[in-house]
């Protein structure tokens, strides 16, 4: 098991809210799982929002929403597959208004940097009639160990349409700490926390860090967006994922932000630390 999931870091708890039931949509995903663990450690009830949960929740089926929201004081909104996908903004807006009607007091939205649709979803949540916080993130470090970059890392070759563009990868543990602070503490209402890691890396730099951590060569190979779209199709994944790389290629996110420091009073975790701990967990053993 990854060290990141063994040791739950608790956010600062000055002015912490009384114990409540928190709906965690995407509660089995990279950030949702960590949010649920931290909430439980703090004495809150984390209601996992997924299709297979005891109280099922499905973004695509609004008949599941009311039961999932029943008795909930706050909710973490992690939309799947991504806020940039068609229909996402309308769905998030409808859910946020349903949550307000159900008496939910606080919504925390996981959002993406540089995505017009994501920012439209942020505005929809802000206008729903609840307290709200936006956690706007750069690319997750854990994409290399828990998501669609895992198999390429295991194969020793990251073939991606990123060229020399750089990204300030953010650790999912930092995201979860910020989200839980916003869900459970006073002082975060109306805030947009834009999160990044502490330095900019190209995907070739990331491959070098992964090589150092694993002790074996992991190469970066530049491909076109269309070539990558074909790879996604062969893997049965939506081609729209390829379009997310355009946000890296045009440099719109090639800068660092202070969101982790503003929310938590500490610096974000470095990619090298993530890579070292993930390697120690055995996730990349071949």
Coordinates of C-alpha atoms in Angstrom, one line a residue:
X1 CA 0.0 0.0 0.0
X2 CA 1.2 3.5 -0.8
X3 CA 2.6 5.5 2.2
X4 CA 0.2 8.2 1.1
X5 CA -2.8 6.1 2.2
X6 CA -1.2 4.6 5.3
X7 CA -0.6 7.8 7.1
X8 CA -3.5 10.3 7.1
X9 CA -2.4 13.9 7.5
X10 CA -4.9 15.9 9.4
X11 CA -5.4 19.5 8.4
X12 CA -5.3 22.2 11.0
X13 CA -8.5 22.3 12.9
X14 CA -8.8 25.7 14.4
X15 CA -12.5 26.6 14.2
X16 CA -13.4 23.1 13.1
X17 CA -17.0 22.4 12.5
X18 CA -19.0 19.8 14.6
X19 CA -19.1 16.3 13.3
X20 CA -21.3 16.0 10.3
X21 CA -22.1 13.7 7.4
X22 CA -20.1 14.6 4.3
X23 CA -20.9 13.2 0.8
X24 CA -17.7 12.4 -1.0
X25 CA -18.5 12.0 -4.7
X26 CA -15.8 10.1 -6.5
X27 CA -15.1 8.6 -3.1
X28 CA -13.1 5.7 -4.4
X29 CA -10.9 7.8 -6.7
X30 CA -7.5 9.4 -6.2
X31 CA -8.7 12.4 -4.3
X32 CA -12.0 11.2 -3.0
X33 CA -10.5 8.2 -1.2
X34 CA -8.1 10.4 0.6
X35 CA -10.7 13.0 1.5
X36 CA -12.9 10.2 3.0
X37 CA -10.0 8.8 5.0
X38 CA -9.2 12.2 6.5
X39 CA -12.8 13.0 7.3
X40 CA -13.2 9.7 9.1
X41 CA -10.0 10.3 11.1
X42 CA -11.4 13.6 12.2
X43 CA -14.6 12.0 13.5
X44 CA -16.9 12.9 10.6
X45 CA -19.1 10.4 8.6
X46 CA -17.9 10.1 5.0
X47 CA -20.7 8.9 2.7
X48 CA -19.0 7.5 -0.3
X49 CA -20.6 8.7 -3.5
X50 CA -20.2 6.0 -6.1
X51 CA -22.5 3.6 -8.1
X52 CA -21.5 0.7 -5.9
X53 CA -21.9 2.4 -2.5
X54 CA -24.5 1.3 0.0
X55 CA -26.4 4.5 -1.0
X56 CA -25.6 4.6 -4.7
X57 CA -24.6 7.8 -6.4
X58 CA -24.2 8.4 -10.1
X59 CA -23.5 11.7 -11.7
X60 CA -25.3 10.5 -14.8
X61 CA -28.5 9.4 -13.0
X62 CA -30.2 12.2 -11.1
X63 CA -32.6 9.8 -9.5
X64 CA -29.7 8.7 -7.2
X65 CA -29.0 12.2 -5.9
X66 CA -31.7 12.8 -3.3
X67 CA -30.9 9.7 -1.3
X68 CA -27.2 10.4 -1.4
X69 CA -27.8 14.0 -0.2
X70 CA -30.2 13.0 2.6
X71 CA -28.9 14.2 6.0
X72 CA -25.7 15.6 4.4
X73 CA -24.1 18.8 5.8
X74 CA -21.3 19.2 3.3
X75 CA -20.3 17.6 0.0
X76 CA -17.1 17.2 -2.0
X77 CA -17.7 17.4 -5.7
X78 CA -15.3 15.4 -7.9
X79 CA -17.0 15.1 -11.3
X80 CA -16.2 12.1 -13.5
X81 CA -14.8 11.9 -16.1
X82 CA -13.8 15.6 -16.2
X83 CA -15.4 19.0 -16.0
X84 CA -14.3 19.8 -19.6
X85 CA -16.5 16.9 -21.0
X86 CA -19.8 17.8 -22.7
X87 CA -22.7 18.2 -20.3
X88 CA -20.5 18.4 -17.2
X89 CA -21.3 22.0 -16.3
X90 CA -25.0 21.5 -16.6
X91 CA -24.9 18.4 -14.4
X92 CA -22.8 20.0 -11.7
X93 CA -25.1 23.0 -11.6
X94 CA -28.2 20.9 -11.3
X95 CA -26.6 18.8 -8.5
X96 CA -25.4 21.9 -6.6
X97 CA -28.9 23.4 -6.7
X98 CA -30.4 20.1 -5.6
X99 CA -27.8 20.0 -2.7
X100 CA -28.8 23.5 -1.6
X101 CA -32.5 22.5 -1.7
X102 CA -31.7 19.5 0.5
X103 CA -30.1 21.7 3.1
X104 CA -26.4 21.1 2.4
X105 CA -24.4 24.0 3.9
X106 CA -21.1 23.7 2.2
X107 CA -19.9 22.5 -1.2
X108 CA -16.2 22.0 -2.2
X109 CA -15.6 21.6 -5.9
X110 CA -12.5 19.9 -7.4
X111 CA -11.7 21.9 -10.4
X112 CA -9.0 22.1 -13.1
X113 CA -6.6 24.9 -13.9
X114 CA -7.0 26.7 -17.2
X115 CA -10.2 24.9 -18.2
X116 CA -13.0 27.2 -19.4
X117 CA -15.7 24.6 -18.7
X118 CA -14.3 24.0 -15.2
X119 CA -14.5 27.7 -14.4
X120 CA -18.1 27.7 -15.6
X121 CA -18.8 24.9 -13.2
X122 CA -17.1 26.9 -10.4
X123 CA -19.5 29.8 -11.1
X124 CA -22.4 27.4 -11.1
X125 CA -21.5 26.0 -7.7
X126 CA -20.9 29.5 -6.3
X127 CA -24.4 30.5 -7.4
X128 CA -26.2 27.5 -6.0
X129 CA -27.1 29.0 -2.6
X130 CA -24.7 27.2 -0.3
X131 CA -21.3 28.0 1.2
X132 CA -18.6 27.0 -1.3
X133 CA -14.9 26.6 -1.9
X134 CA -13.1 25.8 -5.2
X135 CA -10.0 23.6 -5.2
X136 CA -8.5 24.3 -8.6
X137 CA -5.7 21.9 -9.4
X138 CA -2.8 21.2 -11.8
X139 CA -2.1 17.7 -13.0
X140 CA -1.9 15.1 -10.2
X141 CA 1.4 13.4 -9.4
X142 CA -0.6 10.2 -8.7
X143 CA -1.6 10.0 -12.4
X144 CA 1.7 8.2 -12.8
X145 CA 0.9 5.5 -10.1
X146 CA -2.9 5.3 -9.8
X147 CA -4.3 6.3 -13.2
X148 CA -3.8 6.4 -16.9
X149 CA 0.0 6.8 -16.8
X150 CA 0.6 3.7 -14.6
X151 CA 0.9 1.2 -17.5
X152 CA 3.3 3.4 -19.5
X153 CA 5.5 3.8 -16.4
X154 CA 5.5 0.0 -15.9
X155 CA 6.4 -0.5 -19.6
X156 CA 9.2 2.0 -19.3
X157 CA 7.9 4.4 -21.9
X158 CA 5.8 7.5 -21.5
X159 CA 4.5 8.4 -25.0
X160 CA 2.6 11.6 -24.6
X161 CA 1.7 14.7 -26.7
X162 CA 3.3 17.2 -24.4
X163 CA 6.6 18.1 -26.1
X164 CA 8.8 20.3 -23.8
X165 CA 5.9 22.0 -22.1
X166 CA 6.0 22.1 -18.3
X167 CA 3.5 21.5 -15.5
X168 CA 3.6 22.0 -11.7
X169 CA 2.4 18.5 -10.7
X170 CA 0.3 18.6 -7.4
X171 CA 0.2 15.7 -4.9
X172 CA -3.2 14.2 -4.3
X173 CA -2.5 14.2 -0.6
X174 CA -2.1 18.0 -0.7
X175 CA -5.4 18.3 -2.6
X176 CA -7.2 16.1 0.0
X177 CA -5.7 18.2 2.9
X178 CA -7.0 21.4 1.3
X179 CA -10.4 19.9 0.5
X180 CA -10.9 18.5 4.1
X181 CA -9.9 21.9 5.6
X182 CA -12.5 23.6 3.4
X183 CA -15.1 21.0 4.3
X184 CA -14.6 21.0 8.1
X185 CA -13.1 24.4 9.1
X186 CA -14.4 28.0 9.1
X187 CA -12.6 30.6 7.0
X188 CA -12.6 28.9 3.6
X189 CA -16.0 30.0 2.3
X190 CA -15.8 31.8 -1.0
X191 CA -12.2 31.0 -1.6
X192 CA -10.7 29.7 -4.8
X193 CA -7.5 27.8 -4.0
X194 CA -5.4 27.2 -7.1
X195 CA -3.0 24.4 -6.2
X196 CA 0.3 23.5 -7.8
X197 CA 3.4 21.7 -6.7
X198 CA 6.6 23.6 -5.8
X199 CA 8.3 23.4 -9.2
X200 CA 7.7 23.1 -12.9
X201 CA 8.6 19.9 -14.7
X202 CA 8.3 18.7 -18.2
X203 CA 7.1 15.2 -18.7
X204 CA 10.7 14.3 -19.6
X205 CA 11.7 15.7 -16.2
X206 CA 9.0 13.6 -14.6
X207 CA 10.3 10.5 -16.4
X208 CA 13.8 11.2 -15.1
X209 CA 12.4 11.6 -11.5
X210 CA 10.6 8.3 -11.9
X211 CA 13.7 6.6 -13.3
X212 CA 15.7 7.8 -10.2
X213 CA 13.0 6.6 -7.9
X214 CA 12.5 3.1 -9.5
X215 CA 16.1 2.4 -10.4
X216 CA 15.2 1.6 -14.0
X217 CA 15.0 3.7 -17.2
X218 CA 11.6 5.3 -17.9
X219 CA 11.8 7.1 -21.2
X220 CA 9.7 10.0 -22.4
X221 CA 8.7 9.9 -26.1
X222 CA 6.9 12.8 -27.7
X223 CA 3.9 12.0 -29.9
X224 CA 1.2 14.0 -31.6
X225 CA -2.3 14.6 -30.1
X226 CA -3.8 12.5 -32.9
X227 CA -1.4 9.7 -32.2
X228 CA -2.3 9.8 -28.6
X229 CA -6.0 9.9 -29.4
X230 CA -5.6 6.6 -31.3
X231 CA -3.8 5.1 -28.2
X232 CA -6.8 6.1 -26.0
X233 CA -9.3 4.6 -28.5
X234 CA -7.4 1.3 -28.5
X235 CA -7.5 1.3 -24.7
X236 CA -11.3 2.0 -24.7
X237 CA -10.9 5.5 -23.2
X238 CA -12.6 8.7 -24.3
X239 CA -10.7 10.6 -27.0
X240 CA -11.5 13.8 -25.1
X241 CA -8.7 13.0 -22.7
X242 CA -6.3 13.9 -25.4
X243 CA -7.7 17.4 -25.6
X244 CA -6.7 18.0 -22.0
X245 CA -3.0 18.1 -23.1
X246 CA -3.7 21.3 -25.1
X247 CA -3.8 23.1 -21.7
X248 CA -0.2 22.0 -21.2
X249 CA 1.0 22.7 -24.7
X250 CA -0.1 26.4 -24.8
X251 CA 1.7 27.2 -21.5
X252 CA -1.4 28.6 -19.7
X253 CA -0.6 26.6 -16.5
X254 CA 3.2 27.0 -16.7
X255 CA 3.5 28.9 -13.4
X256 CA 3.4 28.1 -9.7
X257 CA 0.6 29.1 -7.3
X258 CA 0.3 29.6 -3.5
X259 CA -3.0 27.8 -2.9
X260 CA -1.6 25.1 -0.6
X261 CA 0.2 27.7 1.5
X262 CA -2.9 29.9 1.7
X263 CA -5.2 27.1 2.7
X264 CA -2.9 25.1 5.0
X265 CA 0.0 27.4 6.0
X266 CA 2.7 25.0 4.5
X267 CA 4.4 24.3 1.3
X268 CA 3.2 21.7 -1.2
X269 CA 4.9 18.3 -1.6
X270 CA 7.6 17.9 -4.2
X271 CA 7.3 15.4 -7.1
X272 CA 10.5 13.7 -6.1
X273 CA 9.1 12.9 -2.7
X274 CA 6.0 11.5 -4.3
X275 CA 8.0 9.4 -6.7
X276 CA 10.3 8.0 -3.9
X277 CA 7.3 7.0 -1.7
X278 CA 5.3 5.6 -4.5
X279 CA 8.3 3.5 -5.6
X280 CA 8.7 2.2 -2.0
X281 CA 5.1 1.1 -2.1
X282 CA 5.9 -1.4 -4.9
X283 CA 3.3 0.0 -7.3
X284 CA 6.0 0.2 -10.1
X285 CA 7.6 -3.2 -9.4
X286 CA 7.9 -5.3 -12.5

